[in-house]
Short mmCIF file of C-alpha atoms and ligand atoms in Angstrom, two decimals:
data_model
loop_
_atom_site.label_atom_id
_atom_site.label_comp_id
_atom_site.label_asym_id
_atom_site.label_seq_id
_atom_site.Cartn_x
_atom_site.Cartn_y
_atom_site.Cartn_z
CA UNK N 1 19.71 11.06 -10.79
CA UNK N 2 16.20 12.57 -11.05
CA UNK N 3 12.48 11.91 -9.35
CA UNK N 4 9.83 11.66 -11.66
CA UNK N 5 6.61 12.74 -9.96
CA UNK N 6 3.51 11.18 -11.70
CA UNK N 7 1.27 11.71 -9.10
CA UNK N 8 -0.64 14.94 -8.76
CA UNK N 9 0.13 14.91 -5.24
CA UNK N 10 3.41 14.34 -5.76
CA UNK N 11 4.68 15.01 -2.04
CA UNK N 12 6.11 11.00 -1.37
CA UNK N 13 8.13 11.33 -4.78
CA UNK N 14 9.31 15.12 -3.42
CA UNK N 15 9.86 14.13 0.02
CA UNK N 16 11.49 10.85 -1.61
CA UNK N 17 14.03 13.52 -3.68
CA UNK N 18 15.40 15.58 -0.61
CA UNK N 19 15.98 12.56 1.61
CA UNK N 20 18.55 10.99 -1.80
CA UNK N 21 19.32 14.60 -2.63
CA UNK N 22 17.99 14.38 -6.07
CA UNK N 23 16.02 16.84 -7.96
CA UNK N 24 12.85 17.24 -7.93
CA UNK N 25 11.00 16.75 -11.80
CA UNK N 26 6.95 16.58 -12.18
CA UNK N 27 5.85 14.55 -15.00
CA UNK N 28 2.40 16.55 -15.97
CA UNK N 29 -0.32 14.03 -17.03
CA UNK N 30 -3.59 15.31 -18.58
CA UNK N 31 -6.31 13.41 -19.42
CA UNK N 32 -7.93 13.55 -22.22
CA UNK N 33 -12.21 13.91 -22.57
CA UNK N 34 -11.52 10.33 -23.78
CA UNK N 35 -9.96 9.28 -20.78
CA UNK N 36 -6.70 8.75 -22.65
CA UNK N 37 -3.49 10.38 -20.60
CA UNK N 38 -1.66 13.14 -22.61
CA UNK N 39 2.04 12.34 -20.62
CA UNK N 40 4.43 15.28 -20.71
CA UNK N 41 7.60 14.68 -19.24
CA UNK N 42 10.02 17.56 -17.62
CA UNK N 43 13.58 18.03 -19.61
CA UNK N 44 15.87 15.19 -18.71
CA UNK N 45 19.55 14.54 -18.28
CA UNK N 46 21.50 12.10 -16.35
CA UNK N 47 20.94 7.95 -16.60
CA UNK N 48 19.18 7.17 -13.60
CA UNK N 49 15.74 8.26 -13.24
CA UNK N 50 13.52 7.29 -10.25
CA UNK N 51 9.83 7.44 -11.31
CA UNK N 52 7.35 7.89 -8.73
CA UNK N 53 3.94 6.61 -8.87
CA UNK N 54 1.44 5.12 -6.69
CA UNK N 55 -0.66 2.66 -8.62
CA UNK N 56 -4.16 4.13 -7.85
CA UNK N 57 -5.90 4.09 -9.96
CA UNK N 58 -4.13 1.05 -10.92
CA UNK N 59 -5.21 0.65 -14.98
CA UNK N 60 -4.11 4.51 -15.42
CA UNK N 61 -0.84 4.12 -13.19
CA UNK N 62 -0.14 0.61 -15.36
CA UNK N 63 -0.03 2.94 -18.20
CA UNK N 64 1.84 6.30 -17.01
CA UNK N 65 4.64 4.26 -15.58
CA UNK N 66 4.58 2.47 -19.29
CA UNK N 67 4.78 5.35 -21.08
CA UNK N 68 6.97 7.44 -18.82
CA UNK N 69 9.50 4.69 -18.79
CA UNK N 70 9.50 4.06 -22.55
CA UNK N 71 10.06 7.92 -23.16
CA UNK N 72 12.64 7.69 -20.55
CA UNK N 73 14.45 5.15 -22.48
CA UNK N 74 13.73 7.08 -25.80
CA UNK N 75 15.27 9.98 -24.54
CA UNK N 76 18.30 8.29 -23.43
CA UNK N 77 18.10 7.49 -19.55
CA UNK N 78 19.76 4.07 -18.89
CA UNK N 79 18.54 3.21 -15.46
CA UNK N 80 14.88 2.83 -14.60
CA UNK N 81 14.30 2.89 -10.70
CA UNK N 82 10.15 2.27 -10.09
CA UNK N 83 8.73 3.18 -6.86
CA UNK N 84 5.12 1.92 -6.58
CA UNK N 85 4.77 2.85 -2.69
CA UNK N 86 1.35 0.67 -3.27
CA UNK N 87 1.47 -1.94 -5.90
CA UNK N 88 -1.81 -2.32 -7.22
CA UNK N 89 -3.51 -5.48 -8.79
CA UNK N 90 -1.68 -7.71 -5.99
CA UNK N 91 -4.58 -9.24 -4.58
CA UNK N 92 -6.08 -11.30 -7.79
CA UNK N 93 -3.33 -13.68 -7.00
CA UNK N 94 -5.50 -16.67 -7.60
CA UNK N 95 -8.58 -17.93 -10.13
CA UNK N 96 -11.20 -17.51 -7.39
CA UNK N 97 -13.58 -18.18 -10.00
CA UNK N 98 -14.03 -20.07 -13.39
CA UNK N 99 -11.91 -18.26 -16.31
CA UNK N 100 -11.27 -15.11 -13.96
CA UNK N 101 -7.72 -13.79 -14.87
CA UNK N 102 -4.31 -13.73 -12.53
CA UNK N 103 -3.91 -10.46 -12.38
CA UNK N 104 -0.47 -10.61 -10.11
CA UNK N 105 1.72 -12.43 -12.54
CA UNK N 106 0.60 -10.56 -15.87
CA UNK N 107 1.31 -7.07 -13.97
CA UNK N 108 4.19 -8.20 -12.71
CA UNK N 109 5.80 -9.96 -16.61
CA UNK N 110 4.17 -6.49 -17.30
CA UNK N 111 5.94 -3.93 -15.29
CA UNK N 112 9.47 -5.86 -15.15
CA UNK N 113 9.74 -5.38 -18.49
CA UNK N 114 9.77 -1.32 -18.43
CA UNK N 115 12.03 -0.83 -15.06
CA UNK N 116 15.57 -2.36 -13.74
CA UNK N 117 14.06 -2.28 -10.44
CA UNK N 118 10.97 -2.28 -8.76
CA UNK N 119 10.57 -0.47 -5.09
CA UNK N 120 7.13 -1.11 -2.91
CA UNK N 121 6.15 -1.47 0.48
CA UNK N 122 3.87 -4.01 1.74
CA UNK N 123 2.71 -5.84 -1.41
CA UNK N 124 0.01 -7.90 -0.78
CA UNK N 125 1.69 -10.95 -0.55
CA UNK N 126 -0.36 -14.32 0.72
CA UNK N 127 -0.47 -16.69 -2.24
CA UNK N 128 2.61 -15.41 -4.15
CA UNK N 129 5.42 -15.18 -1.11
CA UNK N 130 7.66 -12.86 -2.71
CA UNK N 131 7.97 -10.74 -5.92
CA UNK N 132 10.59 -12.39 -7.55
CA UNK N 133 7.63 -15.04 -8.53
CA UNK N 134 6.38 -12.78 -10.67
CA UNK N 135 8.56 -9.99 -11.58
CA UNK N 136 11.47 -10.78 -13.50
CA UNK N 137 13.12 -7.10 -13.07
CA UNK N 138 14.81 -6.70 -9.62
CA UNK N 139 12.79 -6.19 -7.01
CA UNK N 140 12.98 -4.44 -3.36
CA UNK N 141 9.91 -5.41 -0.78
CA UNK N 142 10.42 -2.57 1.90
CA UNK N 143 8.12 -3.09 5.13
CA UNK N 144 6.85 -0.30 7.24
CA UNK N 145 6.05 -2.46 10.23
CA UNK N 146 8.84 -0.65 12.27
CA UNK N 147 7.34 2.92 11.27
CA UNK N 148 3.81 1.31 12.41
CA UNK N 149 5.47 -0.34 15.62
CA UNK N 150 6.74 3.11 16.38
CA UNK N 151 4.05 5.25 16.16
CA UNK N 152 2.08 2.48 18.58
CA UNK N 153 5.39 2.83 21.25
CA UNK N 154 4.38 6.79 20.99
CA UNK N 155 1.39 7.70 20.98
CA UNK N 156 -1.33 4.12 21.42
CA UNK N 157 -0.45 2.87 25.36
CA UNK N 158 -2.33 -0.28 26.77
CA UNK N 159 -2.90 -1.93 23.20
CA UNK N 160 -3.83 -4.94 21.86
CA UNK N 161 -3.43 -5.60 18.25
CA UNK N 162 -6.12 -7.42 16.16
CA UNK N 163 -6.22 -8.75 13.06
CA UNK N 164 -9.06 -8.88 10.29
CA UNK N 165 -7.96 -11.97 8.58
CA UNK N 166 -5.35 -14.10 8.04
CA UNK N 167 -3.80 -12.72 5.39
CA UNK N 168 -3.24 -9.37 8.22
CA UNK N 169 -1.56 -11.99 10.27
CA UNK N 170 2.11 -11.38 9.24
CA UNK N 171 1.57 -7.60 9.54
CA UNK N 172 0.17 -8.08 13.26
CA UNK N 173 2.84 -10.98 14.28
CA UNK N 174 5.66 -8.49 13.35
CA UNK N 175 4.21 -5.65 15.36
CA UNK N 176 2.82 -6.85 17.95
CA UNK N 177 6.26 -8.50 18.00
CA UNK N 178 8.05 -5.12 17.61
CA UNK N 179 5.63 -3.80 20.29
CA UNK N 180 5.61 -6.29 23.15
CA UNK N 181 2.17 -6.29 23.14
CA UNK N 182 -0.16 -9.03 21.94
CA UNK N 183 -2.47 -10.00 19.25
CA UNK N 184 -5.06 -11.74 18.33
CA UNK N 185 -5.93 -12.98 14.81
CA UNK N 186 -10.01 -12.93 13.55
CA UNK N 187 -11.49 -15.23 10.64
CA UNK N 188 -12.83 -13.13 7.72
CA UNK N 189 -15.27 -14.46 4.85
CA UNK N 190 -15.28 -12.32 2.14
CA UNK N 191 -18.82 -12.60 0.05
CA UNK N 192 -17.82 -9.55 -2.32
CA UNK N 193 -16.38 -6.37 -2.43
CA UNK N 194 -18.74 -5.15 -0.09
CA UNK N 195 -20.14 -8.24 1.67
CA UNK N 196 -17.69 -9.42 4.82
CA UNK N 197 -18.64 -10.84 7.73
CA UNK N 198 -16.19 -11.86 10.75
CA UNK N 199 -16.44 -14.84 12.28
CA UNK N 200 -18.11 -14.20 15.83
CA UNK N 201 -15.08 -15.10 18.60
CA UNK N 202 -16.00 -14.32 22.33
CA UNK N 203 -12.98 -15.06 23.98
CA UNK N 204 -11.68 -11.54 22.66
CA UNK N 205 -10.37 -10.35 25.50
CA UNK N 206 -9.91 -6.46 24.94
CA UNK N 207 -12.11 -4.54 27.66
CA UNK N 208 -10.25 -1.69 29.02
CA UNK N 209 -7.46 -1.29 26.41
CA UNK N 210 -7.06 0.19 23.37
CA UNK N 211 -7.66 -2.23 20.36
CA UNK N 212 -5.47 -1.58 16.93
CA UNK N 213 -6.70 -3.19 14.33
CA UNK N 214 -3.95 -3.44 11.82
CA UNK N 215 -4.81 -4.27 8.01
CA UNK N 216 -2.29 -3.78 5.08
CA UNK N 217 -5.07 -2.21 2.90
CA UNK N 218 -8.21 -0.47 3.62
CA UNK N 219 -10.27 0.13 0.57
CA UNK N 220 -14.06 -0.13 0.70
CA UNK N 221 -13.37 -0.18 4.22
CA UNK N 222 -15.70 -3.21 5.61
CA UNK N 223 -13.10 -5.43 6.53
CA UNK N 224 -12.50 -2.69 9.48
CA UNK N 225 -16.16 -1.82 9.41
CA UNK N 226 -17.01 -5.52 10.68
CA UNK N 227 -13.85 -6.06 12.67
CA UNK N 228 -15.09 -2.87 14.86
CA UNK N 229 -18.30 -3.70 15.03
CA UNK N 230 -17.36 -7.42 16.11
CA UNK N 231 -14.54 -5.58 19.00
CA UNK N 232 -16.94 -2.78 20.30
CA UNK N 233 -19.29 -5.29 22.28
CA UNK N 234 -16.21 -6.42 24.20
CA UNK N 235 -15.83 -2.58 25.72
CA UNK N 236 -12.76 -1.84 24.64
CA UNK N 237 -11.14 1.58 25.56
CA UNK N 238 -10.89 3.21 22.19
CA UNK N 239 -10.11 1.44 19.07
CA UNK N 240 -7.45 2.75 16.58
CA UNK N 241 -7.23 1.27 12.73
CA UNK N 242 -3.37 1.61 11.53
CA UNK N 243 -3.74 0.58 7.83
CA UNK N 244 -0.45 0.75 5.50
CA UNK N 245 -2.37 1.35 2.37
CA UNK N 246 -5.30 3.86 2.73
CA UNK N 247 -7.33 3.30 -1.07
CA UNK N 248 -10.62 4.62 1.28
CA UNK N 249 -12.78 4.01 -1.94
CA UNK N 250 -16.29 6.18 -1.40
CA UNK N 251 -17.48 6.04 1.48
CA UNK N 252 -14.85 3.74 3.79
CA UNK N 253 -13.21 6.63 5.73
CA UNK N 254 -16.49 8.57 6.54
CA UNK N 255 -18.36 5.25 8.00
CA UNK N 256 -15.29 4.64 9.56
CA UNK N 257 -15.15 7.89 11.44
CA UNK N 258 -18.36 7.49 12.18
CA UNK N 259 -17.84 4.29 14.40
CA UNK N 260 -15.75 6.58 16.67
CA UNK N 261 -12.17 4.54 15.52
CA UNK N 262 -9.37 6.50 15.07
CA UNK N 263 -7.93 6.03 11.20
CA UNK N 264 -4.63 5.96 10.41
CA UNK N 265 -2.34 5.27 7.69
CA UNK N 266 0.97 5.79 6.19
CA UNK N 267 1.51 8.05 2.61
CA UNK N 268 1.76 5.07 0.43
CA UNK N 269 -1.35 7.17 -0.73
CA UNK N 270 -2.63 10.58 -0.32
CA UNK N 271 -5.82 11.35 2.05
CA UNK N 272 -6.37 13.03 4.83
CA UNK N 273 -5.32 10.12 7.39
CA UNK N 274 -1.97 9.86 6.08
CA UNK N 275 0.03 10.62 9.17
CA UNK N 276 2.66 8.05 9.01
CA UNK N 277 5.39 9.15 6.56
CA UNK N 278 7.31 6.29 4.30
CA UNK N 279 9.27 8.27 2.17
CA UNK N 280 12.57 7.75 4.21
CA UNK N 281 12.50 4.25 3.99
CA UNK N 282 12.05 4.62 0.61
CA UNK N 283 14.96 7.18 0.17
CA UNK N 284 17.07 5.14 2.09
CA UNK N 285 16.18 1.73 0.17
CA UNK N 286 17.20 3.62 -3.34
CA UNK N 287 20.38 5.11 -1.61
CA UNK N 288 21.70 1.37 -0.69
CA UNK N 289 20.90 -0.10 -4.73
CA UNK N 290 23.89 -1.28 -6.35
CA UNK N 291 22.81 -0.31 -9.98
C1 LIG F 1 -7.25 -8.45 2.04
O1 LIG F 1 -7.12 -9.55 2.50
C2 LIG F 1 -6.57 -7.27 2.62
O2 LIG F 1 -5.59 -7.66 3.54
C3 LIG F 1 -7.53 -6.31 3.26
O3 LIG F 1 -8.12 -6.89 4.40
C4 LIG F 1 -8.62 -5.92 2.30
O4 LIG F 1 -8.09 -5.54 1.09
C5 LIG F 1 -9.49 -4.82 2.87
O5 LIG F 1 -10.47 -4.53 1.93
P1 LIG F 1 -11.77 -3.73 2.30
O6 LIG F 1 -11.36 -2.46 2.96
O7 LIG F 1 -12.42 -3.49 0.95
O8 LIG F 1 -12.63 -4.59 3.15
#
């Protein structure tokens, strides 16, 4: 069995190798000045490859795992193993508007038909309640609220976990569950990409402690940019954002810094917050397939 790194940053699929003692292959994409992807793929043998690719950007990452796999197959591996640790374009999982596209199910008909299985963490799952609705390859949903629960038990003491939104709630429940400590849910309207506002709530009862805020994506970084602003006029002791999927599009992680909130997240994605290490879980998930 082999590890196909797409990424550039390649450490989860590396990391990923060593834990299922696998080598180690980088897949070396160059873009073209077109913005086409010139895909070169390492010498292959064996027929099981695992290809590694976080899907961020998600329209280039729809296409290297496309074209990686069909190469793959070309070149005669049988077995096609996906790990998106972030599953892009999970979110459009409804016509909010007139004529607006469902991007979920078209991804998924997409992406099933070019892998055997399928290996994420933490989809965003709300409307659609489990892959299978819309993949019709084999699918593994891995969850890294014990990791998160964890690193609360060591290093966050005296916490209260809040959530953004609804949609956060089954994150929170779980830890805070995992945790022993409790948790409080907030309402969320979304205007646009950049427009939230949270629902004012002054019952919050979080002076003294230390408030984590746990979200399963940060990406323009507002949702946590309101939520703090909301929590810091009920004096809370410090206020920590765990997020499993760090996108921190322009400017989120800087204005989040800024606040004074400690920022947090696992490697589903590279940055420089990206303290919380998934790949075992990972490793361990493809160790226990039955292929
Ligand atoms: C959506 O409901 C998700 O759970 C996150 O709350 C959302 O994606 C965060 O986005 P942003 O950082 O752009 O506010």
């Amino acid at each position: 069995m082999y590890v196909l790194g797409l990424d550039r940053d390649a450490t989860i699929a590396k990391r990923v190798s060593r834990r299922i003692r696998a080598t180690f292959k980088q897949v070396v994409i160059a873009p073209f000045p077109d913005g086409e992807h010139k895909i070169t793929l390492p010498r292959l043998g064996g027929k099981t490859v695992v290809i590694v690719k976080t899907m961020m950007p998600a329209n280039d990452a729809l296409i290297d795992l496309i074209f990686t796999s069909e190469t793959c197959r070309e070149l005669g591996v049988k077995k096609i193993i996906f790990v998106c640790p972030y599953l892009g374009y999970m979110r459009q999982d409804k016509r909010f508007h007139v004529n607006e596209v469902i991007s979920a199910p078209i991804m998924g008909k997409l992406l099933s038909r070019y892998c055997d299985v399928l290996i994420t963490i933490d989809p965003h799952l709300h409307r659609i309640k489990q892959l299978s609705e819309v993949f019709s390859c084999r699918t593994k949903t891995l969850s890294a609220n014990k990791i998160l629960a964890d690193y609360i038990n060591k290093k966050i003491p005296n916490g209260v976990i809040i959530g953004p939104d609804i949609e956060s709630s089954q994150w929170d429940a779980a830890i805070a569950k995992m945790t022993h400590i409790s948790y409080r849910i907030l309402h969320k309207v979304r205007k646009s990409s950049y427009n939230v506002k949270i629902k004012f709530d002054d019952s919050l009862s979080v002076t003294g402690k230390n408030v984590i805020i746990v979200d399963d994506i940060i990406s323009t970084g507002r949702t946590l940019l309101k939520t703090i602003k909301h929590i810091k006029q009920f004096n809370p002791r410090g206020i920590y954002c765990l997020g499993v999927h760090g996108l921190l599009i322009g400017d989120a992680a800087e204005k989040i810094r800024k606040t004074g909130a400690k920022l947090i997240c696992t490697n589903t994605l590279p940055n420089d917050y990206d303290k919380i290490d998934v790949s075992e879980l990972i490793g361990d998930s493809i160790l226990r397939l039955k292929l």
